[in-house]
Amino acid sequence: MLQELLTAAVAAGAAGFVYLTAAARVVKQYERGVVFRLGRLAGQVREPGFTVVVPMVDRLHKVNMQIVTMPVPAQEGITRDNVTVRVDAVVYFRVVDAANALVKVEDYKFAVSQMAQTSLRSIIGKSELDDLLSNREKLNEGLELMIDSPAVGWGVQVDRVEIKDVSLPDAMKRSMARQAEADRERRARIINADAELQASKKLAEAAKQMSEQPAALQLRLLQTVVAVAAEKNSTLVLPFPVELLRFLERAQEHPTGK
């Protein structure tokens, strides 16, 4: 009798071990477990840790809750100002409802990828080239809103969307380079003209001041000679005052003693 009890206990223990082995599951910290019992969603989403399912009846699907970084393939389109461009982007999203991510959509990653591509093409058609090049923050917000609106029903939340690169045709690049060069040349001419205007005003003020003090012109002449001599030149150029020429000219027109 005792031997039969021991045999039954061993058999029950072995059956229990086999059952536990078949029913035991481990859900990792970054995952959530969704149980389908005979094809129907059963109970709440299983939290991380050890959990048990009914063998041959329940099926446990693990859903990754980490942030997914998905590159969006380059999309070619025509901007609102009729420029052909190729734009690529990257989408950061994560699952917030594991049950909806499995039930509401067949493949949520593929769905987000397709939605991102169509939204990117739509953004290209609604924007101008200058916006794509310099106003990306606003476009990123619009693109994120377009992707996140349908993704909410799939149990997916879009955290951020970034436009990575904007590729332009070679002809457009050359045209933009010529435009930038012409703009820089225009600014340089304006700066030079403004400098000439300011210099002319200062020179006019200096000439007016010197005209009131004739000795100042002689002092300025001597300063110029000193500056030229400091360069150790073998030839010294001495400016001749125009007033002296005028004095000699008047002396010839009115000779003394006649």
PDB file of N, CA and C in Angstrom, residues 44-134:
ATOM      1  N   GLN A  44      -6.113  40.406 -18.532  1.00  0.00           N
ATOM      2  CA  GLN A  44      -5.295  41.598 -18.669  1.00  0.00           C
ATOM      3  C   GLN A  44      -3.938  41.251 -19.288  1.00  0.00           C
ATOM      4  N   VAL A  45      -3.269  42.288 -19.710  1.00  0.00           N
ATOM      5  CA  VAL A  45      -1.919  42.117 -20.257  1.00  0.00           C
ATOM      6  C   VAL A  45      -0.982  41.680 -19.131  1.00  0.00           C
ATOM      7  N   ARG A  46      -0.191  40.666 -19.384  1.00  0.00           N
ATOM      8  CA  ARG A  46       0.714  40.132 -18.368  1.00  0.00           C
ATOM      9  C   ARG A  46       1.918  41.070 -18.192  1.00  0.00           C
ATOM     10  N   GLU A  47       2.179  41.386 -16.924  1.00  0.00           N
ATOM     11  CA  GLU A  47       3.292  42.268 -16.590  1.00  0.00           C
ATOM     12  C   GLU A  47       4.612  41.490 -16.615  1.00  0.00           C
ATOM     13  N   PRO A  48       5.740  42.204 -16.558  1.00  0.00           N
ATOM     14  CA  PRO A  48       7.038  41.504 -16.563  1.00  0.00           C
ATOM     15  C   PRO A  48       7.190  40.577 -15.364  1.00  0.00           C
ATOM     16  N   GLY A  49       7.868  39.474 -15.592  1.00  0.00           N
ATOM     17  CA  GLY A  49       8.105  38.511 -14.535  1.00  0.00           C
ATOM     18  C   GLY A  49       7.606  37.122 -14.907  1.00  0.00           C
ATOM     19  N   PHE A  50       7.413  36.296 -13.905  1.00  0.00           N
ATOM     20  CA  PHE A  50       6.965  34.920 -14.114  1.00  0.00           C
ATOM     21  C   PHE A  50       5.442  34.888 -14.239  1.00  0.00           C
ATOM     22  N   THR A  51       4.943  34.135 -15.215  1.00  0.00           N
ATOM     23  CA  THR A  51       3.501  33.986 -15.409  1.00  0.00           C
ATOM     24  C   THR A  51       3.212  32.568 -15.882  1.00  0.00           C
ATOM     25  N   VAL A  52       1.961  32.175 -15.769  1.00  0.00           N
ATOM     26  CA  VAL A  52       1.548  30.817 -16.108  1.00  0.00           C
ATOM     27  C   VAL A  52       0.376  30.890 -17.078  1.00  0.00           C
ATOM     28  N   VAL A  53       0.399  30.017 -18.086  1.00  0.00           N
ATOM     29  CA  VAL A  53      -0.684  29.903 -19.051  1.00  0.00           C
ATOM     30  C   VAL A  53      -1.179  28.452 -19.049  1.00  0.00           C
ATOM     31  N   VAL A  54      -2.331  28.253 -19.636  1.00  0.00           N
ATOM     32  CA  VAL A  54      -2.894  26.904 -19.741  1.00  0.00           C
ATOM     33  C   VAL A  54      -2.310  26.236 -20.982  1.00  0.00           C
ATOM     34  N   PRO A  55      -1.571  25.153 -20.825  1.00  0.00           N
ATOM     35  CA  PRO A  55      -0.969  24.501 -21.998  1.00  0.00           C
ATOM     36  C   PRO A  55      -2.037  24.022 -22.980  1.00  0.00           C
ATOM     37  N   MET A  56      -1.709  24.098 -24.257  1.00  0.00           N
ATOM     38  CA  MET A  56      -2.559  23.641 -25.347  1.00  0.00           C
ATOM     39  C   MET A  56      -3.835  24.479 -25.488  1.00  0.00           C
ATOM     40  N   VAL A  57      -4.050  25.438 -24.590  1.00  0.00           N
ATOM     41  CA  VAL A  57      -5.255  26.273 -24.661  1.00  0.00           C
ATOM     42  C   VAL A  57      -4.884  27.742 -24.867  1.00  0.00           C
ATOM     43  N   ASP A  58      -3.917  28.204 -24.101  1.00  0.00           N
ATOM     44  CA  ASP A  58      -3.495  29.606 -24.176  1.00  0.00           C
ATOM     45  C   ASP A  58      -2.264  29.740 -25.070  1.00  0.00           C
ATOM     46  N   ARG A  59      -2.200  30.874 -25.717  1.00  0.00           N
ATOM     47  CA  ARG A  59      -1.004  31.242 -26.484  1.00  0.00           C
ATOM     48  C   ARG A  59      -0.578  32.630 -26.024  1.00  0.00           C
ATOM     49  N   LEU A  60       0.670  32.731 -25.588  1.00  0.00           N
ATOM     50  CA  LEU A  60       1.202  33.984 -25.067  1.00  0.00           C
ATOM     51  C   LEU A  60       2.041  34.670 -26.152  1.00  0.00           C
ATOM     52  N   HIS A  61       1.675  35.920 -26.474  1.00  0.00           N
ATOM     53  CA  HIS A  61       2.431  36.731 -27.438  1.00  0.00           C
ATOM     54  C   HIS A  61       3.116  37.862 -26.669  1.00  0.00           C
ATOM     55  N   LYS A  62       4.407  37.968 -26.853  1.00  0.00           N
ATOM     56  CA  LYS A  62       5.180  39.014 -26.176  1.00  0.00           C
ATOM     57  C   LYS A  62       5.348  40.206 -27.122  1.00  0.00           C
ATOM     58  N   VAL A  63       5.069  41.391 -26.586  1.00  0.00           N
ATOM     59  CA  VAL A  63       5.154  42.630 -27.360  1.00  0.00           C
ATOM     60  C   VAL A  63       6.258  43.500 -26.766  1.00  0.00           C
ATOM     61  N   ASN A  64       7.169  43.930 -27.615  1.00  0.00           N
ATOM     62  CA  ASN A  64       8.271  44.784 -27.169  1.00  0.00           C
ATOM     63  C   ASN A  64       7.757  46.209 -26.961  1.00  0.00           C
ATOM     64  N   MET A  65       8.045  46.773 -25.774  1.00  0.00           N
ATOM     65  CA  MET A  65       7.582  48.118 -25.442  1.00  0.00           C
ATOM     66  C   MET A  65       8.686  49.157 -25.576  1.00  0.00           C
ATOM     67  N   GLN A  66       9.844  48.780 -26.076  1.00  0.00           N
ATOM     68  CA  GLN A  66      10.938  49.733 -26.238  1.00  0.00           C
ATOM     69  C   GLN A  66      10.657  50.685 -27.394  1.00  0.00           C
ATOM     70  N   ILE A  67      11.372  51.817 -27.376  1.00  0.00           N
ATOM     71  CA  ILE A  67      11.252  52.777 -28.469  1.00  0.00           C
ATOM     72  C   ILE A  67      11.914  52.192 -29.718  1.00  0.00           C
ATOM     73  N   VAL A  68      11.193  52.242 -30.817  1.00  0.00           N
ATOM     74  CA  VAL A  68      11.672  51.703 -32.089  1.00  0.00           C
ATOM     75  C   VAL A  68      12.138  52.861 -32.961  1.00  0.00           C
ATOM     76  N   THR A  69      13.344  52.739 -33.504  1.00  0.00           N
ATOM     77  CA  THR A  69      13.881  53.731 -34.432  1.00  0.00           C
ATOM     78  C   THR A  69      13.733  53.186 -35.848  1.00  0.00           C
ATOM     79  N   MET A  70      12.876  53.829 -36.627  1.00  0.00           N
ATOM     80  CA  MET A  70      12.568  53.324 -37.969  1.00  0.00           C
ATOM     81  C   MET A  70      12.952  54.369 -39.021  1.00  0.00           C
ATOM     82  N   PRO A  71      13.913  54.057 -39.878  1.00  0.00           N
ATOM     83  CA  PRO A  71      14.218  54.997 -40.965  1.00  0.00           C
ATOM     84  C   PRO A  71      13.143  54.956 -42.041  1.00  0.00           C
ATOM     85  N   VAL A  72      12.792  56.113 -42.542  1.00  0.00           N
ATOM     86  CA  VAL A  72      11.816  56.226 -43.625  1.00  0.00           C
ATOM     87  C   VAL A  72      12.582  56.336 -44.941  1.00  0.00           C
ATOM     88  N   PRO A  73      12.350  55.444 -45.888  1.00  0.00           N
ATOM     89  CA  PRO A  73      13.074  55.528 -47.170  1.00  0.00           C
ATOM     90  C   PRO A  73      12.864  56.875 -47.845  1.00  0.00           C
ATOM     91  N   ALA A  74      13.866  57.292 -48.604  1.00  0.00           N
ATOM     92  CA  ALA A  74      13.794  58.588 -49.291  1.00  0.00           C
ATOM     93  C   ALA A  74      12.612  58.614 -50.245  1.00  0.00           C
ATOM     94  N   GLN A  75      11.830  59.684 -50.137  1.00  0.00           N
ATOM     95  CA  GLN A  75      10.654  59.876 -50.978  1.00  0.00           C
ATOM     96  C   GLN A  75      10.904  61.039 -51.924  1.00  0.00           C
ATOM     97  N   GLU A  76      10.591  60.839 -53.189  1.00  0.00           N
ATOM     98  CA  GLU A  76      10.775  61.884 -54.194  1.00  0.00           C
ATOM     99  C   GLU A  76       9.435  62.556 -54.470  1.00  0.00           C
ATOM    100  N   GLY A  77       9.482  63.871 -54.519  1.00  0.00           N
ATOM    101  CA  GLY A  77       8.253  64.622 -54.755  1.00  0.00           C
ATOM    102  C   GLY A  77       8.567  66.002 -55.286  1.00  0.00           C
ATOM    103  N   ILE A  78       7.514  66.736 -55.607  1.00  0.00           N
ATOM    104  CA  ILE A  78       7.619  68.093 -56.137  1.00  0.00           C
ATOM    105  C   ILE A  78       7.045  69.050 -55.101  1.00  0.00           C
ATOM    106  N   THR A  79       7.831  70.028 -54.714  1.00  0.00           N
ATOM    107  CA  THR A  79       7.396  70.986 -53.713  1.00  0.00           C
ATOM    108  C   THR A  79       6.347  71.938 -54.294  1.00  0.00           C
ATOM    109  N   ARG A  80       5.804  72.780 -53.435  1.00  0.00           N
ATOM    110  CA  ARG A  80       4.769  73.709 -53.872  1.00  0.00           C
ATOM    111  C   ARG A  80       5.304  74.740 -54.849  1.00  0.00           C
ATOM    112  N   ASP A  81       6.618  75.030 -54.806  1.00  0.00           N
ATOM    113  CA  ASP A  81       7.220  75.947 -55.773  1.00  0.00           C
ATOM    114  C   ASP A  81       7.897  75.195 -56.915  1.00  0.00           C
ATOM    115  N   ASN A  82       7.424  73.967 -57.202  1.00  0.00           N
ATOM    116  CA  ASN A  82       7.806  73.195 -58.402  1.00  0.00           C
ATOM    117  C   ASN A  82       9.298  72.861 -58.437  1.00  0.00           C
ATOM    118  N   VAL A  83       9.816  72.333 -57.351  1.00  0.00           N
ATOM    119  CA  VAL A  83      11.199  71.865 -57.283  1.00  0.00           C
ATOM    120  C   VAL A  83      11.175  70.385 -56.910  1.00  0.00           C
ATOM    121  N   THR A  84      11.870  69.565 -57.698  1.00  0.00           N
ATOM    122  CA  THR A  84      11.922  68.130 -57.431  1.00  0.00           C
ATOM    123  C   THR A  84      12.982  67.843 -56.374  1.00  0.00           C
ATOM    124  N   VAL A  85      12.571  67.184 -55.291  1.00  0.00           N
ATOM    125  CA  VAL A  85      13.487  66.886 -54.182  1.00  0.00           C
ATOM    126  C   VAL A  85      13.287  65.445 -53.740  1.00  0.00           C
ATOM    127  N   ARG A  86      14.294  64.936 -53.025  1.00  0.00           N
ATOM    128  CA  ARG A  86      14.226  63.626 -52.371  1.00  0.00           C
ATOM    129  C   ARG A  86      14.484  63.839 -50.886  1.00  0.00           C
ATOM    130  N   VAL A  87      13.551  63.393 -50.073  1.00  0.00           N
ATOM    131  CA  VAL A  87      13.604  63.643 -48.636  1.00  0.00           C
ATOM    132  C   VAL A  87      13.498  62.310 -47.901  1.00  0.00           C
ATOM    133  N   ASP A  88      14.371  62.104 -46.916  1.00  0.00           N
ATOM    134  CA  ASP A  88      14.258  60.931 -46.054  1.00  0.00           C
ATOM    135  C   ASP A  88      14.154  61.397 -44.612  1.00  0.00           C
ATOM    136  N   ALA A  89      13.626  60.528 -43.762  1.00  0.00           N
ATOM    137  CA  ALA A  89      13.353  60.902 -42.374  1.00  0.00           C
ATOM    138  C   ALA A  89      13.546  59.687 -41.479  1.00  0.00           C
ATOM    139  N   VAL A  90      13.356  59.900 -40.183  1.00  0.00           N
ATOM    140  CA  VAL A  90      13.421  58.821 -39.197  1.00  0.00           C
ATOM    141  C   VAL A  90      12.291  59.033 -38.196  1.00  0.00           C
ATOM    142  N   VAL A  91      11.670  57.925 -37.791  1.00  0.00           N
ATOM    143  CA  VAL A  91      10.527  57.960 -36.884  1.00  0.00           C
ATOM    144  C   VAL A  91      10.881  57.209 -35.609  1.00  0.00           C
ATOM    145  N   TYR A  92      10.584  57.820 -34.466  1.00  0.00           N
ATOM    146  CA  TYR A  92      10.769  57.184 -33.165  1.00  0.00           C
ATOM    147  C   TYR A  92       9.376  56.926 -32.577  1.00  0.00           C
ATOM    148  N   PHE A  93       9.032  55.669 -32.329  1.00  0.00           N
ATOM    149  CA  PHE A  93       7.724  55.337 -31.783  1.00  0.00           C
ATOM    150  C   PHE A  93       7.854  54.146 -30.840  1.00  0.00           C
ATOM    151  N   ARG A  94       6.783  53.928 -30.063  1.00  0.00           N
ATOM    152  CA  ARG A  94       6.762  52.815 -29.119  1.00  0.00           C
ATOM    153  C   ARG A  94       5.322  52.352 -28.921  1.00  0.00           C
ATOM    154  N   VAL A  95       5.175  51.133 -28.458  1.00  0.00           N
ATOM    155  CA  VAL A  95       3.857  50.557 -28.190  1.00  0.00           C
ATOM    156  C   VAL A  95       3.427  50.959 -26.782  1.00  0.00           C
ATOM    157  N   VAL A  96       2.214  51.501 -26.670  1.00  0.00           N
ATOM    158  CA  VAL A  96       1.673  51.868 -25.363  1.00  0.00           C
ATOM    159  C   VAL A  96       0.519  50.950 -24.953  1.00  0.00           C
ATOM    160  N   ASP A  97      -0.058  50.241 -25.900  1.00  0.00           N
ATOM    161  CA  ASP A  97      -1.144  49.294 -25.613  1.00  0.00           C
ATOM    162  C   ASP A  97      -0.836  48.007 -26.368  1.00  0.00           C
ATOM    163  N   ALA A  98      -0.305  47.024 -25.647  1.00  0.00           N
ATOM    164  CA  ALA A  98       0.140  45.792 -26.299  1.00  0.00           C
ATOM    165  C   ALA A  98      -1.012  45.028 -26.936  1.00  0.00           C
ATOM    166  N   ALA A  99      -2.194  45.028 -26.294  1.00  0.00           N
ATOM    167  CA  ALA A  99      -3.331  44.285 -26.828  1.00  0.00           C
ATOM    168  C   ALA A  99      -3.798  44.874 -28.150  1.00  0.00           C
ATOM    169  N   ASN A 100      -3.949  46.194 -28.225  1.00  0.00           N
ATOM    170  CA  ASN A 100      -4.377  46.831 -29.474  1.00  0.00           C
ATOM    171  C   ASN A 100      -3.332  46.670 -30.567  1.00  0.00           C
ATOM    172  N   ALA A 101      -2.050  46.674 -30.199  1.00  0.00           N
ATOM    173  CA  ALA A 101      -0.999  46.516 -31.206  1.00  0.00           C
ATOM    174  C   ALA A 101      -1.081  45.163 -31.900  1.00  0.00           C
ATOM    175  N   LEU A 102      -1.634  44.148 -31.216  1.00  0.00           N
ATOM    176  CA  LEU A 102      -1.800  42.828 -31.823  1.00  0.00           C
ATOM    177  C   LEU A 102      -3.169  42.633 -32.457  1.00  0.00           C
ATOM    178  N   VAL A 103      -4.201  43.253 -31.879  1.00  0.00           N
ATOM    179  CA  VAL A 103      -5.571  42.999 -32.333  1.00  0.00           C
ATOM    180  C   VAL A 103      -5.997  43.973 -33.418  1.00  0.00           C
ATOM    181  N   LYS A 104      -5.673  45.256 -33.257  1.00  0.00           N
ATOM    182  CA  LYS A 104      -6.198  46.285 -34.159  1.00  0.00           C
ATOM    183  C   LYS A 104      -5.505  46.317 -35.511  1.00  0.00           C
ATOM    184  N   VAL A 105      -4.263  45.883 -35.595  1.00  0.00           N
ATOM    185  CA  VAL A 105      -3.505  45.970 -36.843  1.00  0.00           C
ATOM    186  C   VAL A 105      -2.693  44.688 -37.006  1.00  0.00           C
ATOM    187  N   GLU A 106      -2.523  44.278 -38.264  1.00  0.00           N
ATOM    188  CA  GLU A 106      -1.813  43.022 -38.524  1.00  0.00           C
ATOM    189  C   GLU A 106      -0.338  43.118 -38.172  1.00  0.00           C
ATOM    190  N   ASP A 107       0.322  44.183 -38.646  1.00  0.00           N
ATOM    191  CA  ASP A 107       1.750  44.390 -38.379  1.00  0.00           C
ATOM    192  C   ASP A 107       1.939  45.882 -38.131  1.00  0.00           C
ATOM    193  N   TYR A 108       2.039  46.254 -36.868  1.00  0.00           N
ATOM    194  CA  TYR A 108       2.058  47.684 -36.542  1.00  0.00           C
ATOM    195  C   TYR A 108       3.326  48.367 -37.056  1.00  0.00           C
ATOM    196  N   LYS A 109       4.450  47.671 -37.110  1.00  0.00           N
ATOM    197  CA  LYS A 109       5.673  48.285 -37.628  1.00  0.00           C
ATOM    198  C   LYS A 109       5.532  48.598 -39.117  1.00  0.00           C
ATOM    199  N   PHE A 110       4.989  47.652 -39.885  1.00  0.00           N
ATOM    200  CA  PHE A 110       4.797  47.897 -41.310  1.00  0.00           C
ATOM    201  C   PHE A 110       3.774  49.006 -41.529  1.00  0.00           C
ATOM    202  N   ALA A 111       2.722  49.041 -40.689  1.00  0.00           N
ATOM    203  CA  ALA A 111       1.699  50.075 -40.825  1.00  0.00           C
ATOM    204  C   ALA A 111       2.285  51.458 -40.548  1.00  0.00           C
ATOM    205  N   VAL A 112       3.099  51.580 -39.510  1.00  0.00           N
ATOM    206  CA  VAL A 112       3.726  52.871 -39.207  1.00  0.00           C
ATOM    207  C   VAL A 112       4.675  53.281 -40.325  1.00  0.00           C
ATOM    208  N   SER A 113       5.408  52.321 -40.887  1.00  0.00           N
ATOM    209  CA  SER A 113       6.330  52.628 -41.976  1.00  0.00           C
ATOM    210  C   SER A 113       5.587  53.163 -43.198  1.00  0.00           C
ATOM    211  N   GLN A 114       4.494  52.507 -43.572  1.00  0.00           N
ATOM    212  CA  GLN A 114       3.738  52.970 -44.739  1.00  0.00           C
ATOM    213  C   GLN A 114       3.094  54.330 -44.482  1.00  0.00           C
ATOM    214  N   MET A 115       2.573  54.531 -43.284  1.00  0.00           N
ATOM    215  CA  MET A 115       1.977  55.819 -42.945  1.00  0.00           C
ATOM    216  C   MET A 115       3.025  56.923 -42.972  1.00  0.00           C
ATOM    217  N   ALA A 116       4.238  56.630 -42.504  1.00  0.00           N
ATOM    218  CA  ALA A 116       5.304  57.625 -42.515  1.00  0.00           C
ATOM    219  C   ALA A 116       5.699  57.997 -43.942  1.00  0.00           C
ATOM    220  N   GLN A 117       5.756  57.027 -44.837  1.00  0.00           N
ATOM    221  CA  GLN A 117       6.119  57.315 -46.223  1.00  0.00           C
ATOM    222  C   GLN A 117       5.064  58.183 -46.912  1.00  0.00           C
ATOM    223  N   THR A 118       3.796  57.823 -46.759  1.00  0.00           N
ATOM    224  CA  THR A 118       2.739  58.616 -47.391  1.00  0.00           C
ATOM    225  C   THR A 118       2.659  60.014 -46.786  1.00  0.00           C
ATOM    226  N   SER A 119       2.848  60.130 -45.483  1.00  0.00           N
ATOM    227  CA  SER A 119       2.814  61.449 -44.844  1.00  0.00           C
ATOM    228  C   SER A 119       3.983  62.307 -45.296  1.00  0.00           C
ATOM    229  N   LEU A 120       5.149  61.691 -45.475  1.00  0.00           N
ATOM    230  CA  LEU A 120       6.318  62.449 -45.937  1.00  0.00           C
ATOM    231  C   LEU A 120       6.096  62.983 -47.343  1.00  0.00           C
ATOM    232  N   ARG A 121       5.518  62.169 -48.222  1.00  0.00           N
ATOM    233  CA  ARG A 121       5.216  62.663 -49.572  1.00  0.00           C
ATOM    234  C   ARG A 121       4.193  63.794 -49.530  1.00  0.00           C
ATOM    235  N   SER A 122       3.226  63.693 -48.647  1.00  0.00           N
ATOM    236  CA  SER A 122       2.231  64.756 -48.516  1.00  0.00           C
ATOM    237  C   SER A 122       2.867  66.049 -48.019  1.00  0.00           C
ATOM    238  N   ILE A 123       3.781  65.939 -47.059  1.00  0.00           N
ATOM    239  CA  ILE A 123       4.462  67.132 -46.543  1.00  0.00           C
ATOM    240  C   ILE A 123       5.299  67.788 -47.630  1.00  0.00           C
ATOM    241  N   ILE A 124       5.947  66.992 -48.470  1.00  0.00           N
ATOM    242  CA  ILE A 124       6.760  67.554 -49.557  1.00  0.00           C
ATOM    243  C   ILE A 124       5.885  68.374 -50.497  1.00  0.00           C
ATOM    244  N   GLY A 125       4.714  67.857 -50.860  1.00  0.00           N
ATOM    245  CA  GLY A 125       3.846  68.564 -51.783  1.00  0.00           C
ATOM    246  C   GLY A 125       3.250  69.831 -51.206  1.00  0.00           C
ATOM    247  N   LYS A 126       3.119  69.914 -49.881  1.00  0.00           N
ATOM    248  CA  LYS A 126       2.515  71.092 -49.264  1.00  0.00           C
ATOM    249  C   LYS A 126       3.535  72.160 -48.890  1.00  0.00           C
ATOM    250  N   SER A 127       4.819  71.853 -48.960  1.00  0.00           N
ATOM    251  CA  SER A 127       5.851  72.774 -48.480  1.00  0.00           C
ATOM    252  C   SER A 127       6.629  73.357 -49.648  1.00  0.00           C
ATOM    253  N   GLU A 128       7.291  74.476 -49.368  1.00  0.00           N
ATOM    254  CA  GLU A 128       8.205  75.082 -50.326  1.00  0.00           C
ATOM    255  C   GLU A 128       9.637  74.653 -50.001  1.00  0.00           C
ATOM    256  N   LEU A 129      10.513  74.875 -50.965  1.00  0.00           N
ATOM    257  CA  LEU A 129      11.897  74.429 -50.794  1.00  0.00           C
ATOM    258  C   LEU A 129      12.563  75.112 -49.611  1.00  0.00           C
ATOM    259  N   ASP A 130      12.318  76.397 -49.419  1.00  0.00           N
ATOM    260  CA  ASP A 130      12.941  77.116 -48.303  1.00  0.00           C
ATOM    261  C   ASP A 130      12.499  76.532 -46.962  1.00  0.00           C
ATOM    262  N   ASP A 131      11.242  76.080 -46.877  1.00  0.00           N
ATOM    263  CA  ASP A 131      10.772  75.470 -45.631  1.00  0.00           C
ATOM    264  C   ASP A 131      11.484  74.147 -45.362  1.00  0.00           C
ATOM    265  N   LEU A 132      11.702  73.350 -46.402  1.00  0.00           N
ATOM    266  CA  LEU A 132      12.395  72.075 -46.223  1.00  0.00           C
ATOM    267  C   LEU A 132      13.841  72.261 -45.783  1.00  0.00           C
ATOM    268  N   LEU A 133      14.446  73.377 -46.204  1.00  0.00           N
ATOM    269  CA  LEU A 133      15.853  73.599 -45.899  1.00  0.00           C
ATOM    270  C   LEU A 133      16.065  74.318 -44.570  1.00  0.00           C
ATOM    271  N   SER A 134      15.160  75.210 -44.200  1.00  0.00           N
ATOM    272  CA  SER A 134      15.422  76.059 -43.035  1.00  0.00           C
ATOM    273  C   SER A 134      14.350  76.002 -41.956  1.00  0.00           C
TER     274      SER A 134
END
